[in-house]
Amino acid sequence: MKTGMQVGDSAFVTAQVTPEMFAQFDGEVVHPAYSTVSMVYHMEWAARKIILPYLEDDEEGMGAAVSVKHIAPTTEGSTVTVVATVTNIQNNIIVTKVEARNEEMVIGIGEVKQVILPKKEIQRKIGQSIT
């Protein structure tokens, strides 16, 4: 991992809520509102944006843990902004706090942990042949 990442570094993702992001199971919409699944996706994406500039060519990040509290619903057309902020760096482990907001309030909070590993190690872990 390249040097330079610091506690306090942050990145964000902004998305407009669409029907594809609604809470649903097996294609059936449960609530026409921003799903926890979509929130987790956006939280992981914001956290990933932090590590991207620091990855060496032979490295990749893997999600290691996600903790989320979905606080409030958000409807179609609303804009969701998720901010990830580095809270801890230990060797190859990066921990970020994450916060999701709509135009009016905080709708989710949590933490995302990523591990930076050599691509070859990841390929071994997931059973891919190494080329």
Coordinates of C-alpha atoms in Angstrom, one line a residue:
M1 CA 0.0 0.0 0.0
K2 CA 1.3 3.4 -0.9
T3 CA 1.9 5.9 1.9
G4 CA -0.1 9.0 2.6
M5 CA -3.5 7.8 3.8
Q6 CA -4.4 9.4 7.1
V7 CA -7.1 9.2 9.8
G8 CA -9.6 11.8 8.8
D9 CA -9.4 11.2 5.0
S10 CA -12.8 11.0 3.5
A11 CA -14.7 10.2 0.3
F12 CA -18.4 10.3 -0.7
V13 CA -20.9 8.8 -3.0
T14 CA -24.1 10.5 -4.1
A15 CA -27.1 8.7 -5.6
Q16 CA -30.6 9.5 -6.5
V17 CA -33.0 6.8 -5.2
T18 CA -34.6 4.8 -8.0
P19 CA -37.0 1.8 -7.9
E20 CA -34.1 -0.6 -8.4
M21 CA -32.9 0.6 -4.9
F22 CA -36.2 -0.2 -3.2
A23 CA -36.4 -2.7 -0.4
Q24 CA -37.3 -6.0 -2.2
F25 CA -36.9 -9.7 -2.0
D26 CA -37.0 -12.1 -5.0
G27 CA -38.0 -9.1 -7.2
E28 CA -41.0 -8.2 -5.0
V29 CA -41.0 -4.7 -3.6
V30 CA -41.6 -4.7 0.1
H31 CA -41.4 -0.9 0.6
P32 CA -41.0 1.8 -2.1
A33 CA -38.0 3.2 -0.2
Y34 CA -34.2 3.1 -0.3
S35 CA -33.2 -0.4 0.9
T36 CA -30.6 -1.3 3.5
V37 CA -28.9 -3.4 0.8
S38 CA -28.5 -0.2 -1.4
M39 CA -27.2 1.7 1.7
V40 CA -24.6 -0.9 2.4
Y41 CA -23.5 -0.9 -1.3
H42 CA -23.1 2.9 -1.2
M43 CA -21.3 2.8 2.1
E44 CA -18.8 0.2 0.8
W45 CA -18.4 2.2 -2.4
A46 CA -17.6 5.4 -0.5
A47 CA -15.1 3.5 1.7
R48 CA -13.5 2.0 -1.4
K49 CA -13.0 5.4 -3.0
I50 CA -10.7 6.2 -0.1
I51 CA -8.3 3.3 -0.7
L52 CA -8.1 3.4 -4.5
P53 CA -5.3 6.0 -4.8
Y54 CA -3.2 4.0 -2.3
L55 CA -3.4 0.6 -3.9
E56 CA -0.2 -0.7 -5.6
D57 CA -0.6 -2.4 -9.0
D58 CA -0.4 -5.9 -7.4
E59 CA -2.9 -5.1 -4.6
E60 CA -6.7 -5.0 -4.1
G61 CA -9.0 -4.2 -1.3
M62 CA -11.5 -6.7 0.2
G63 CA -14.4 -6.0 2.4
A64 CA -13.8 -7.5 5.8
A65 CA -16.8 -6.2 7.9
V66 CA -19.8 -3.9 7.6
S67 CA -21.9 -2.6 10.5
V68 CA -25.0 -0.6 9.6
K69 CA -27.9 1.0 11.4
H70 CA -30.6 2.1 9.0
I71 CA -32.3 4.9 10.8
A72 CA -34.9 6.5 8.5
P73 CA -36.6 5.7 5.2
T74 CA -35.9 7.6 2.0
T75 CA -38.3 7.7 -1.0
E76 CA -37.8 7.6 -4.7
G77 CA -36.2 10.7 -6.2
S78 CA -34.4 11.7 -3.0
T79 CA -30.7 12.3 -3.1
V80 CA -28.6 10.1 -0.8
T81 CA -25.1 11.2 0.1
V82 CA -22.8 8.7 1.9
V83 CA -19.6 9.9 3.4
A84 CA -16.8 7.5 4.6
T85 CA -14.1 8.8 6.9
V86 CA -11.0 6.9 7.9
T87 CA -11.0 6.3 11.7
N88 CA -8.2 3.7 12.0
I89 CA -5.3 2.3 9.9
Q90 CA -3.5 -0.7 11.1
N91 CA -1.0 -2.1 8.7
N92 CA -3.2 -3.3 5.8
I93 CA -6.6 -2.8 7.6
I94 CA -8.5 0.3 6.9
V95 CA -11.6 1.2 9.1
T96 CA -14.0 3.9 8.1
K97 CA -17.1 5.4 9.8
V98 CA -19.9 5.9 7.3
E99 CA -22.9 8.2 7.3
A100 CA -25.8 8.3 4.9
R101 CA -28.0 11.4 4.6
N102 CA -30.9 12.4 2.4
E103 CA -31.8 16.1 1.9
E104 CA -33.2 16.4 5.4
M105 CA -31.5 14.1 7.8
V106 CA -29.1 11.3 8.7
I107 CA -30.7 8.0 7.4
G108 CA -27.9 5.6 8.3
I109 CA -24.6 5.2 10.2
G110 CA -22.1 2.5 10.4
E111 CA -18.6 1.2 9.8
V112 CA -16.8 -0.4 6.9
K113 CA -13.5 -2.4 7.3
Q114 CA -11.4 -3.2 4.3
V115 CA -8.2 -5.3 4.1
I116 CA -5.5 -4.5 1.5
L117 CA -4.1 -7.8 0.1
P118 CA -1.9 -8.9 -2.8
K119 CA -4.1 -9.8 -5.7
K120 CA -2.5 -13.3 -5.8
E121 CA -3.6 -13.9 -2.2
I122 CA -7.1 -12.9 -3.0
Q123 CA -7.1 -15.2 -6.0
R124 CA -6.0 -18.1 -3.8
K125 CA -8.7 -17.3 -1.2
I126 CA -11.5 -17.3 -3.8
G127 CA -10.2 -20.3 -5.7
Q128 CA -9.2 -18.5 -8.9
S129 CA -6.3 -19.8 -10.9
I130 CA -3.4 -17.4 -10.8
T131 CA -2.3 -16.2 -14.3

